[in-house]
Amino acid sequence: MTERDTSAVPLLVGGRWEHDGNLLTATAAGDGRVLGHTFEATPDQLNRATDAAVRAFGITRKLASFERGEMLRRAADLIMAEVDSVGASLAAEIGKPITDARLEVRRTAAAFRMAGEESERIGGEVMPLDLLPTSRGRWGITRQMPIGPIAAISPFNVPLSLSAHKVAPALAAGCSVVLKPDSRAALTMLRLAELLVEAGVPEGALSVLPMSTDVGDLMVTDDRFQMVTFTGSVRAGWDIRARAGTKKVTLELGGTAPVIVDETADPAHAAARTVAGAFKFAGQLCISVQRAIVHRSVYDEYLDALVKGAATLRVGDPLDDATQVGPMISGPAAQRIREWIDEAVAGGARVLTGEPGDGPYVAPHVLDRVPPESQLGCQEAFGPVVTVTPFDDIDEAFAMADATPYGLQAGYFTRDLNRSWRAFDDLEFGAVIINDVPAFRVDNMPFGGVKSSGLGREGIRWAIADMTEPRLLVVAPEAG
């Protein structure tokens, strides 16, 4: 049943704020306290938002480059001015430690600023077409044209930044966009919507609609959208691809991110970086280190440093500046991780550090001797756990890293330049990160996976390319 509540945070529907929909209570991930109320959109609201996006595309596609650039830079400035307040909202809703939440707000601003800069560099090409006698004197001119209204679906774990990687390039390209953020970050995402409206996004060019999966499915099959861009689980992503029809689809999905540490590397440094890359946001990142593959000659030193580093991380209240690891997104998510760890232990694994915790809290875990066929050994954990396995030669290490249906990012610590190039050539991942963990990402790099981990690339410039299509003008000489 839909409700109207003027005290709840309104939805942005086709450029207008609406105080109705299916009432949604926003709660804190850490302790379940009520943070406020908003709504999940109804099918009617989604339909009107989509109609508005179609109409607004007639405006956005004709905006001059400087107009798009100025709008996006204004958005960046407004977001930066709200680092503390938006960061606190984000930390409370999803349990991200406050220092990481503030960093995400800053990265969101940076993404909009980059998009503003890239919007002024969308170019084309002039090419000779006189390659045959029949095309004498002809020239071609290409332009990158915006693809049309875009349906964007973003997850709970990095809601601001990952939404920015969809909304900012869409607006930079001249497209309109309807965003379905995860309802668990609804209040924060609607605050972002307010800031984008204040920045001057044309009416109807942006709708921000938390909604149920059933309502969100209507976006996937609606032919008024020319593209669907999705970040989330592997299963949901490929289901979207199967049902999207003729739309362009980009998918940024998950993986079991490996890091290789060979005998030439500094094991203490590699372990310190693994701690940073495995347990940020309680491991709830698609590129969190899940599998450490370590040469036997440095295995003990690496493992000792990793266990000590993981054990010293402070677990606690996400709103406390001293907290390094907060809660998982929910009690059931934490319980799943506990069950996966128990299954691995039953199969012979050892827990070297980590307590199961209570409710949504799970301490950082390091395990070795994990059976490769266990869920922890072959499925995306999406939690604060890393497994460690020794190897004897680099061929074995590369084979272990690639023994997965996923291929998002891999890390490799080495001082051997030739092996670095070989890893780049041979490892089947969207990115190979030399001398750092797979959790490394900056906002201008092409980001995405191969195999089951995704389709297409994000990263501002790369996303703009996906959200535009080349159009060709052919100029023939005048007759006579």
Tab-separated table of C-alpha atoms in Angstrom:
chain	number	residue	atom	x	y	z
A	1	MET	CA	0.000	0.000	0.000
A	2	THR	CA	1.325	3.421	-0.906
A	3	GLU	CA	1.411	6.146	1.709
A	4	ARG	CA	1.838	9.885	1.768
A	5	ASP	CA	4.034	11.294	4.518
A	6	THR	CA	5.281	14.859	4.294
A	7	SER	CA	7.699	14.253	7.172
A	8	ALA	CA	9.563	11.554	5.226
A	9	VAL	CA	12.378	12.286	2.774
A	10	PRO	CA	10.777	12.647	-0.677
A	11	LEU	CA	11.711	10.823	-3.855
A	12	LEU	CA	13.021	12.628	-6.924
A	13	VAL	CA	10.557	11.570	-9.628
A	14	GLY	CA	11.097	13.107	-13.031
A	15	GLY	CA	12.561	16.272	-11.536
A	16	ARG	CA	9.846	16.682	-8.878
A	17	TRP	CA	9.920	15.807	-5.202
A	18	GLU	CA	7.144	13.419	-4.161
A	19	HIS	CA	6.217	12.604	-0.566
A	20	ASP	CA	4.568	9.314	-1.369
A	21	GLY	CA	5.262	5.744	-2.405
A	22	ASN	CA	5.789	2.617	-0.347
A	23	LEU	CA	6.963	3.853	3.058
A	24	LEU	CA	10.543	2.799	3.822
A	25	THR	CA	12.131	2.919	7.267
A	26	ALA	CA	15.867	3.577	7.119
A	27	THR	CA	17.827	1.821	9.859
A	28	ALA	CA	21.468	1.788	10.933
A	29	ALA	CA	23.447	-1.271	9.875
A	30	GLY	CA	25.336	-1.418	13.155
A	31	ASP	CA	22.535	-1.381	15.708
A	32	GLY	CA	19.238	-1.256	13.817
A	33	ARG	CA	18.164	2.110	15.191
A	34	VAL	CA	15.736	4.103	13.057
A	35	LEU	CA	17.454	6.882	11.106
A	36	GLY	CA	14.440	8.246	9.279
A	37	HIS	CA	11.821	7.461	6.691
A	38	THR	CA	11.506	7.745	2.951
A	39	PHE	CA	9.793	5.698	0.247
A	40	GLU	CA	10.317	2.971	-2.295
A	41	ALA	CA	8.961	3.950	-5.687
A	42	THR	CA	5.819	2.446	-7.153
A	43	PRO	CA	5.491	1.216	-10.750
A	44	ASP	CA	3.542	4.395	-11.537
A	45	GLN	CA	6.329	6.598	-10.190
A	46	LEU	CA	8.910	4.673	-12.197
A	47	ASN	CA	6.775	4.998	-15.316
A	48	ARG	CA	6.462	8.766	-14.881
A	49	ALA	CA	10.179	9.080	-14.173
A	50	THR	CA	10.938	7.166	-17.362
A	51	ASP	CA	8.595	9.366	-19.402
A	52	ALA	CA	10.336	12.407	-17.946
A	53	ALA	CA	13.751	10.971	-18.839
A	54	VAL	CA	12.642	10.509	-22.443
A	55	ARG	CA	11.446	14.122	-22.613
A	56	ALA	CA	14.521	15.476	-20.838
A	57	PHE	CA	16.833	13.688	-23.255
A	58	GLY	CA	15.703	16.191	-25.860
A	59	ILE	CA	17.270	18.863	-23.630
A	60	THR	CA	20.377	17.097	-22.321
A	61	ARG	CA	21.507	15.937	-25.751
A	62	LYS	CA	21.644	19.555	-26.924
A	63	LEU	CA	23.469	21.041	-23.942
A	64	ALA	CA	26.725	22.688	-24.950
A	65	SER	CA	29.934	21.171	-23.646
A	66	PHE	CA	30.572	24.125	-21.362
A	67	GLU	CA	27.057	23.844	-19.909
A	68	ARG	CA	27.555	20.187	-19.036
A	69	GLY	CA	31.013	20.903	-17.661
A	70	GLU	CA	29.848	23.777	-15.468
A	71	MET	CA	26.906	21.773	-14.129
A	72	LEU	CA	29.089	18.818	-13.167
A	73	ARG	CA	31.744	20.986	-11.550
A	74	ARG	CA	29.035	22.745	-9.523
A	75	ALA	CA	27.870	19.330	-8.385
A	76	ALA	CA	31.413	18.460	-7.316
A	77	ASP	CA	31.714	21.669	-5.299
A	78	LEU	CA	28.371	21.122	-3.578
A	79	ILE	CA	29.254	17.538	-2.671
A	80	MET	CA	32.641	18.568	-1.279
A	81	ALA	CA	30.937	21.142	0.934
A	82	GLU	CA	28.900	18.328	2.533
A	83	VAL	CA	31.689	15.836	3.248
A	84	ASP	CA	31.008	15.663	6.976
A	85	SER	CA	27.208	15.537	6.888
A	86	VAL	CA	26.881	13.157	3.948
A	87	GLY	CA	29.714	11.029	5.320
A	88	ALA	CA	27.924	10.707	8.659
A	89	SER	CA	24.714	9.697	6.890
A	90	LEU	CA	26.564	7.081	4.866
A	91	ALA	CA	28.371	5.687	7.908
A	92	ALA	CA	25.143	5.357	9.853
A	93	GLU	CA	23.099	3.749	7.075
A	94	ILE	CA	25.494	1.107	5.801
A	95	GLY	CA	27.972	0.811	8.675
A	96	LYS	CA	30.990	2.086	6.768
A	97	PRO	CA	33.640	3.480	9.154
A	98	ILE	CA	33.324	7.250	9.209
A	99	THR	CA	36.833	7.904	7.895
A	100	ASP	CA	36.128	5.677	4.880
A	101	ALA	CA	32.684	7.239	4.451
A	102	ARG	CA	34.172	10.729	4.241
A	103	LEU	CA	36.690	9.460	1.713
A	104	GLU	CA	33.856	8.063	-0.398
A	105	VAL	CA	32.136	11.453	-0.418
A	106	ARG	CA	35.379	13.068	-1.599
A	107	ARG	CA	35.761	10.455	-4.328
A	108	THR	CA	32.183	11.088	-5.401
A	109	ALA	CA	32.960	14.776	-5.798
A	110	ALA	CA	36.111	13.896	-7.731
A	111	ALA	CA	34.116	11.683	-10.100
A	112	PHE	CA	31.721	14.514	-10.914
A	113	ARG	CA	34.652	16.880	-11.437
A	114	MET	CA	36.351	14.411	-13.782
A	115	ALA	CA	33.098	13.988	-15.667
A	116	GLY	CA	32.852	17.749	-16.058
A	117	GLU	CA	36.322	17.836	-17.552
A	118	GLU	CA	35.690	14.861	-19.830
A	119	SER	CA	32.403	16.350	-21.064
A	120	GLU	CA	34.450	19.072	-22.743
A	121	ARG	CA	36.707	16.543	-24.466
A	122	ILE	CA	34.109	14.387	-26.212
A	123	GLY	CA	35.316	14.667	-29.762
A	124	GLY	CA	35.179	13.010	-33.128
A	125	GLU	CA	37.311	12.319	-36.150
A	126	VAL	CA	37.765	13.551	-39.687
A	127	MET	CA	38.736	10.782	-42.098
A	128	PRO	CA	39.336	10.488	-45.834
A	129	LEU	CA	36.921	8.124	-47.556
A	130	ASP	CA	38.476	8.262	-51.040
A	131	LEU	CA	39.807	4.721	-50.851
A	132	LEU	CA	38.080	3.650	-54.063
A	133	PRO	CA	37.509	5.375	-57.400
A	134	THR	CA	33.804	5.511	-56.579
A	135	SER	CA	34.448	7.556	-53.418
A	136	ARG	CA	36.794	10.141	-54.882
A	137	GLY	CA	36.706	13.437	-52.979
A	138	ARG	CA	34.592	12.136	-50.106
A	139	TRP	CA	35.308	12.784	-46.440
A	140	GLY	CA	33.797	11.439	-43.258
A	141	ILE	CA	33.225	13.246	-39.981
A	142	THR	CA	32.298	11.352	-36.806
A	143	ARG	CA	30.707	12.625	-33.606
A	144	GLN	CA	29.981	10.768	-30.391
A	145	MET	CA	26.241	11.097	-29.842
A	146	PRO	CA	24.522	10.399	-26.489
A	147	ILE	CA	22.844	7.015	-26.521
A	148	GLY	CA	19.577	8.054	-24.827
A	149	PRO	CA	17.867	7.535	-21.464
A	150	ILE	CA	19.860	5.259	-19.162
A	151	ALA	CA	18.689	2.942	-16.376
A	152	ALA	CA	21.298	2.794	-13.608
A	153	ILE	CA	21.311	0.337	-10.701
A	154	SER	CA	23.826	0.745	-7.871
A	155	PRO	CA	24.623	-1.370	-4.769
A	156	PHE	CA	24.769	-0.705	-1.037
A	157	ASN	CA	28.492	-1.058	-0.466
A	158	VAL	CA	29.874	2.038	-2.232
A	159	PRO	CA	26.569	3.741	-3.031
A	160	LEU	CA	27.730	7.297	-3.604
A	161	SER	CA	30.853	6.592	-5.612
A	162	LEU	CA	29.421	3.775	-7.716
A	163	SER	CA	26.300	5.823	-8.465
A	164	ALA	CA	28.567	8.706	-9.454
A	165	HIS	CA	30.265	6.371	-11.933
A	166	LYS	CA	26.896	5.981	-13.638
A	167	VAL	CA	25.172	9.343	-13.208
A	168	ALA	CA	28.159	11.636	-13.816
A	169	PRO	CA	29.253	10.122	-17.160
A	170	ALA	CA	25.621	9.889	-18.274
A	171	LEU	CA	25.125	13.616	-17.727
A	172	ALA	CA	28.549	14.344	-19.247
A	173	ALA	CA	27.569	12.418	-22.363
A	174	GLY	CA	24.261	14.273	-22.682
A	175	CYS	CA	22.025	11.446	-21.483
A	176	SER	CA	19.186	11.433	-18.977
A	177	VAL	CA	19.232	8.823	-16.225
A	178	VAL	CA	16.931	7.049	-13.782
A	179	LEU	CA	18.915	5.742	-10.813
A	180	LYS	CA	17.819	2.852	-8.611
A	181	PRO	CA	20.070	3.026	-5.550
A	182	ASP	CA	20.049	0.271	-2.965
A	183	SER	CA	17.276	0.985	-0.463
A	184	ARG	CA	19.694	0.384	2.418
A	185	ALA	CA	21.439	3.650	1.480
A	186	ALA	CA	18.286	5.535	0.512
A	187	LEU	CA	18.634	8.603	2.737
A	188	THR	CA	22.204	9.258	1.652
A	189	MET	CA	21.386	8.805	-2.019
A	190	LEU	CA	18.418	11.159	-1.851
A	191	ARG	CA	20.687	13.766	-0.277
A	192	LEU	CA	22.969	13.357	-3.298
A	193	ALA	CA	19.910	13.879	-5.498
A	194	GLU	CA	19.204	17.181	-3.733
A	195	LEU	CA	22.734	18.376	-4.407
A	196	LEU	CA	22.537	17.436	-8.090
A	197	VAL	CA	19.255	19.303	-8.498
A	198	GLU	CA	20.863	22.310	-6.816
A	199	ALA	CA	23.754	22.018	-9.281
A	200	GLY	CA	21.341	22.583	-12.157
A	201	VAL	CA	20.552	19.176	-13.629
A	202	PRO	CA	17.679	19.820	-16.094
A	203	GLU	CA	14.234	18.870	-14.846
A	204	GLY	CA	13.481	15.241	-15.603
A	205	ALA	CA	17.071	14.412	-16.546
A	206	LEU	CA	17.605	12.689	-13.199
A	207	SER	CA	15.316	10.587	-11.055
A	208	VAL	CA	16.527	8.845	-7.898
A	209	LEU	CA	14.179	6.056	-6.892
A	210	PRO	CA	14.871	3.450	-4.241
A	211	MET	CA	12.576	0.591	-5.187
A	212	SER	CA	11.954	-3.087	-4.711
A	213	THR	CA	13.558	-5.650	-6.985
A	214	ASP	CA	10.191	-6.348	-8.629
A	215	VAL	CA	9.691	-2.691	-9.538
A	216	GLY	CA	13.332	-2.346	-10.555
A	217	ASP	CA	12.928	-5.244	-12.976
A	218	LEU	CA	10.591	-3.031	-14.991
A	219	MET	CA	13.576	-0.811	-15.826
A	220	VAL	CA	15.450	-3.735	-17.319
A	221	THR	CA	12.732	-4.661	-19.799
A	222	ASP	CA	11.499	-1.130	-20.619
A	223	ASP	CA	12.430	-0.269	-24.205
A	224	ARG	CA	12.354	3.443	-23.467
A	225	PHE	CA	15.785	2.958	-21.915
A	226	GLN	CA	18.639	2.589	-24.367
A	227	MET	CA	21.116	1.272	-21.827
A	228	VAL	CA	21.236	-0.494	-18.459
A	229	THR	CA	24.295	-0.060	-16.255
A	230	PHE	CA	24.416	-2.334	-13.218
A	231	THR	CA	26.762	-2.959	-10.306
A	232	GLY	CA	25.933	-5.869	-8.046
A	233	SER	CA	25.988	-9.631	-7.763
A	234	VAL	CA	27.073	-11.977	-10.529
A	235	ARG	CA	23.744	-13.807	-10.630
A	236	ALA	CA	21.646	-10.639	-10.791
A	237	GLY	CA	23.907	-9.060	-13.394
A	238	TRP	CA	23.763	-11.862	-15.919
A	239	ASP	CA	20.020	-12.222	-15.350
A	240	ILE	CA	19.679	-8.547	-16.296
A	241	ARG	CA	21.778	-9.140	-19.403
A	242	ALA	CA	19.512	-12.003	-20.453
A	243	ARG	CA	16.340	-9.910	-20.106
A	244	ALA	CA	17.507	-6.524	-21.366
A	245	GLY	CA	16.626	-7.157	-24.987
A	246	THR	CA	18.425	-4.933	-27.479
A	247	LYS	CA	19.673	-2.408	-24.922
A	248	LYS	CA	23.343	-1.829	-24.356
A	249	VAL	CA	24.329	-3.354	-21.007
A	250	THR	CA	27.344	-2.799	-18.771
A	251	LEU	CA	27.885	-5.030	-15.758
A	252	GLU	CA	30.330	-4.554	-12.895
A	253	LEU	CA	30.034	-7.700	-10.829
A	254	GLY	CA	32.057	-9.662	-8.305
A	255	GLY	CA	34.975	-11.997	-7.914
A	256	THR	CA	37.336	-13.872	-5.609
A	257	ALA	CA	40.188	-11.395	-5.940
A	258	PRO	CA	43.635	-13.026	-5.653
A	259	VAL	CA	46.963	-11.515	-4.704
A	260	ILE	CA	50.194	-13.329	-5.572
A	261	VAL	CA	53.359	-12.790	-3.506
A	262	ASP	CA	56.461	-14.301	-5.105
A	263	GLU	CA	59.882	-15.005	-3.611
A	264	THR	CA	61.333	-11.675	-4.793
A	265	ALA	CA	58.765	-9.554	-2.949
A	266	ASP	CA	58.938	-7.976	0.499
A	267	PRO	CA	56.547	-10.226	2.467
A	268	ALA	CA	55.980	-7.740	5.296
A	269	HIS	CA	54.979	-4.985	2.884
A	270	ALA	CA	52.755	-7.358	0.910
A	271	ALA	CA	51.070	-8.483	4.126
A	272	ALA	CA	50.438	-4.906	5.247
A	273	ARG	CA	48.834	-4.092	1.917
A	274	THR	CA	46.768	-7.297	2.113
A	275	VAL	CA	45.402	-6.210	5.491
A	276	ALA	CA	44.395	-2.896	3.927
A	277	GLY	CA	42.900	-4.580	0.870
A	278	ALA	CA	41.055	-7.455	2.528
A	279	PHE	CA	39.215	-5.871	5.432
A	280	LYS	CA	38.172	-2.384	4.322
A	281	PHE	CA	34.408	-2.046	4.812
A	282	ALA	CA	34.413	-5.505	6.392
A	283	GLY	CA	35.467	-7.037	3.074
A	284	GLN	CA	32.233	-5.995	1.374
A	285	LEU	CA	33.904	-4.827	-1.829
A	286	CYS	CA	34.004	-6.666	-5.136
A	287	ILE	CA	37.800	-6.260	-5.272
A	288	SER	CA	38.580	-7.098	-1.640
A	289	VAL	CA	41.480	-9.526	-1.359
A	290	GLN	CA	40.009	-12.970	-0.777
A	291	ARG	CA	42.845	-15.286	-1.834
A	292	ALA	CA	46.517	-14.759	-0.981
A	293	ILE	CA	48.806	-17.050	-2.998
A	294	VAL	CA	52.293	-16.902	-1.468
A	295	HIS	CA	55.638	-18.462	-2.404
A	296	ARG	CA	56.666	-21.078	0.121
A	297	SER	CA	60.022	-19.381	0.814
A	298	VAL	CA	58.318	-16.238	2.179
A	299	TYR	CA	55.095	-17.897	3.311
A	300	ASP	CA	55.760	-17.989	7.054
A	301	GLU	CA	56.990	-14.392	7.228
A	302	TYR	CA	54.035	-13.158	5.166
A	303	LEU	CA	51.507	-15.177	7.155
A	304	ASP	CA	52.868	-14.010	10.500
A	305	ALA	CA	52.672	-10.348	9.438
A	306	LEU	CA	49.203	-10.821	7.952
A	307	VAL	CA	47.800	-12.474	11.077
A	308	LYS	CA	49.287	-9.829	13.366
A	309	GLY	CA	48.020	-7.006	11.154
A	310	ALA	CA	44.498	-8.407	10.944
A	311	ALA	CA	44.352	-9.002	14.694
A	312	THR	CA	45.219	-5.383	15.491
A	313	LEU	CA	42.410	-3.852	13.431
A	314	ARG	CA	39.844	-2.096	15.607
A	315	VAL	CA	36.284	-3.361	15.140
A	316	GLY	CA	33.479	-1.164	16.401
A	317	ASP	CA	31.049	1.698	15.974
A	318	PRO	CA	31.254	3.053	12.409
A	319	LEU	CA	30.710	6.608	13.678
A	320	ASP	CA	33.855	6.432	15.832
A	321	ASP	CA	36.896	7.896	14.057
A	322	ALA	CA	39.093	5.198	15.611
A	323	THR	CA	37.099	2.328	14.071
A	324	GLN	CA	38.800	0.505	11.200
A	325	VAL	CA	36.275	-2.296	10.619
A	326	GLY	CA	32.575	-1.735	11.128
A	327	PRO	CA	29.602	-4.078	10.889
A	328	MET	CA	28.526	-6.010	7.861
A	329	ILE	CA	25.400	-4.728	6.180
A	330	SER	CA	23.115	-7.054	8.178
A	331	GLY	CA	22.966	-9.871	10.677
A	332	PRO	CA	22.096	-12.454	7.990
A	333	ALA	CA	25.089	-11.353	5.883
A	334	ALA	CA	27.366	-11.843	8.883
A	335	GLN	CA	25.818	-15.208	9.701
A	336	ARG	CA	26.477	-16.417	6.137
A	337	ILE	CA	30.176	-15.629	6.552
A	338	ARG	CA	30.263	-17.508	9.865
A	339	GLU	CA	28.692	-20.533	8.187
A	340	TRP	CA	31.170	-20.428	5.294
A	341	ILE	CA	34.061	-20.292	7.762
A	342	ASP	CA	32.606	-23.224	9.718
A	343	GLU	CA	32.244	-25.229	6.495
A	344	ALA	CA	35.875	-24.563	5.567
A	345	VAL	CA	37.066	-25.556	9.054
A	346	ALA	CA	35.051	-28.768	8.862
A	347	GLY	CA	36.947	-29.506	5.650
A	348	GLY	CA	40.355	-29.013	7.274
A	349	ALA	CA	40.940	-25.243	7.235
A	350	ARG	CA	42.559	-23.445	10.163
A	351	VAL	CA	41.395	-20.104	11.568
A	352	LEU	CA	44.609	-18.239	12.403
A	353	THR	CA	42.891	-15.124	13.689
A	354	GLY	CA	39.336	-13.875	13.946
A	355	GLU	CA	36.350	-14.188	16.252
A	356	PRO	CA	32.861	-14.910	14.901
A	357	GLY	CA	31.353	-11.916	16.699
A	358	ASP	CA	27.697	-11.116	17.297
A	359	GLY	CA	24.921	-9.751	15.126
A	360	PRO	CA	26.318	-7.893	12.101
A	361	TYR	CA	29.870	-7.745	13.493
A	362	VAL	CA	32.509	-10.234	12.312
A	363	ALA	CA	36.175	-9.727	13.167
A	364	PRO	CA	38.790	-9.948	10.385
A	365	HIS	CA	39.618	-13.599	9.709
A	366	VAL	CA	42.714	-15.217	8.210
A	367	LEU	CA	42.495	-18.900	7.261
A	368	ASP	CA	44.853	-21.376	5.658
A	369	ARG	CA	44.399	-24.924	4.350
A	370	VAL	CA	41.000	-23.919	2.941
A	371	PRO	CA	39.563	-26.642	0.683
A	372	PRO	CA	39.318	-25.188	-2.845
A	373	GLU	CA	35.905	-26.777	-3.304
A	374	SER	CA	34.453	-25.096	-0.196
A	375	GLN	CA	32.290	-22.019	-0.612
A	376	LEU	CA	35.042	-19.892	0.895
A	377	GLY	CA	37.484	-21.435	-1.551
A	378	CYS	CA	35.562	-20.846	-4.748
A	379	GLN	CA	32.726	-18.334	-4.226
A	380	GLU	CA	32.812	-14.605	-3.552
A	381	ALA	CA	32.872	-14.211	0.230
A	382	PHE	CA	32.007	-10.502	0.406
A	383	GLY	CA	33.090	-10.416	4.012
A	384	PRO	CA	36.129	-9.861	6.270
A	385	VAL	CA	38.020	-13.046	5.455
A	386	VAL	CA	41.159	-13.892	3.483
A	387	THR	CA	42.577	-17.326	2.719
A	388	VAL	CA	46.303	-18.048	2.331
A	389	THR	CA	47.820	-20.802	0.181
A	390	PRO	CA	51.496	-21.570	-0.606
A	391	PHE	CA	52.989	-22.194	-4.052
A	392	ASP	CA	56.352	-23.445	-5.329
A	393	ASP	CA	56.684	-21.998	-8.847
A	394	ILE	CA	55.091	-19.105	-10.667
A	395	ASP	CA	53.264	-21.301	-13.186
A	396	GLU	CA	51.452	-22.905	-10.277
A	397	ALA	CA	50.618	-19.487	-8.792
A	398	PHE	CA	49.182	-18.151	-12.043
A	399	ALA	CA	47.126	-21.326	-12.482
A	400	MET	CA	45.752	-20.997	-8.941
A	401	ALA	CA	44.859	-17.343	-9.484
A	402	ASP	CA	43.045	-18.169	-12.710
A	403	ALA	CA	41.228	-21.237	-11.319
A	404	THR	CA	37.982	-19.309	-10.938
A	405	PRO	CA	35.017	-18.347	-13.106
A	406	TYR	CA	35.656	-14.737	-12.079
A	407	GLY	CA	38.141	-12.210	-13.411
A	408	LEU	CA	37.809	-8.705	-11.993
A	409	GLN	CA	41.231	-7.662	-10.651
A	410	ALA	CA	44.343	-9.472	-9.438
A	411	GLY	CA	47.352	-8.217	-7.492
A	412	TYR	CA	50.947	-9.393	-7.835
A	413	PHE	CA	53.883	-8.476	-5.581
A	414	THR	CA	57.207	-9.024	-7.364
A	415	ARG	CA	60.526	-7.383	-8.191
A	416	ASP	CA	60.829	-9.339	-11.453
A	417	LEU	CA	59.909	-7.103	-14.402
A	418	ASN	CA	59.643	-9.985	-16.851
A	419	ARG	CA	57.190	-11.784	-14.597
A	420	SER	CA	55.168	-8.567	-14.329
A	421	TRP	CA	54.746	-8.461	-18.087
A	422	ARG	CA	53.929	-12.149	-18.158
A	423	ALA	CA	51.227	-11.639	-15.521
A	424	PHE	CA	49.788	-8.828	-17.631
A	425	ASP	CA	49.751	-11.115	-20.668
A	426	ASP	CA	48.544	-14.330	-19.069
A	427	LEU	CA	46.267	-13.643	-16.093
A	428	GLU	CA	42.619	-13.487	-17.128
A	429	PHE	CA	41.482	-10.429	-15.219
A	430	GLY	CA	40.221	-7.001	-16.132
A	431	ALA	CA	43.253	-5.501	-14.388
A	432	VAL	CA	46.528	-6.804	-13.005
A	433	ILE	CA	47.919	-4.621	-10.218
A	434	ILE	CA	51.688	-4.938	-9.825
A	435	ASN	CA	53.079	-4.454	-6.307
A	436	ASP	CA	49.708	-3.735	-4.779
A	437	VAL	CA	46.478	-5.503	-3.956
A	438	PRO	CA	43.509	-5.969	-6.313
A	439	ALA	CA	41.506	-3.557	-4.162
A	440	PHE	CA	43.346	-0.645	-5.806
A	441	ARG	CA	41.090	1.628	-7.856
A	442	VAL	CA	41.171	5.252	-8.940
A	443	ASP	CA	38.294	6.885	-10.726
A	444	ASN	CA	39.862	7.574	-14.119
A	445	MET	CA	41.070	4.026	-14.808
A	446	PRO	CA	39.062	1.537	-16.885
A	447	PHE	CA	37.389	-0.749	-14.376
A	448	GLY	CA	35.599	-3.990	-15.077
A	449	GLY	CA	35.989	-7.723	-15.341
A	450	VAL	CA	36.186	-10.638	-17.721
A	451	LYS	CA	34.622	-14.078	-17.537
A	452	SER	CA	31.701	-13.962	-15.075
A	453	SER	CA	32.855	-10.722	-13.454
A	454	GLY	CA	31.366	-8.270	-15.885
A	455	LEU	CA	30.760	-6.736	-19.270
A	456	GLY	CA	32.136	-3.404	-20.446
A	457	ARG	CA	34.113	-0.912	-18.404
A	458	GLU	CA	33.486	1.852	-15.898
A	459	GLY	CA	35.827	4.736	-15.164
A	460	ILE	CA	34.610	8.177	-16.224
A	461	ARG	CA	36.075	8.416	-19.738
A	462	TRP	CA	35.381	4.771	-20.468
A	463	ALA	CA	31.791	5.020	-19.262
A	464	ILE	CA	31.185	8.111	-21.400
A	465	ALA	CA	32.396	6.132	-24.405
A	466	ASP	CA	29.878	3.388	-23.569
A	467	MET	CA	27.097	5.962	-23.181
A	468	THR	CA	27.680	7.464	-26.603
A	469	GLU	CA	27.579	6.086	-30.119
A	470	PRO	CA	29.531	7.250	-33.164
A	471	ARG	CA	27.522	8.970	-35.863
A	472	LEU	CA	29.042	9.484	-39.298
A	473	LEU	CA	28.540	12.391	-41.676
A	474	VAL	CA	29.734	11.741	-45.232
A	475	VAL	CA	30.500	14.771	-47.388
A	476	ALA	CA	30.642	14.266	-51.148
A	477	PRO	CA	32.026	16.822	-53.621
A	478	GLU	CA	29.476	18.900	-55.406
A	479	ALA	CA	28.562	17.505	-58.816
A	480	GLY	CA	30.414	19.045	-61.748
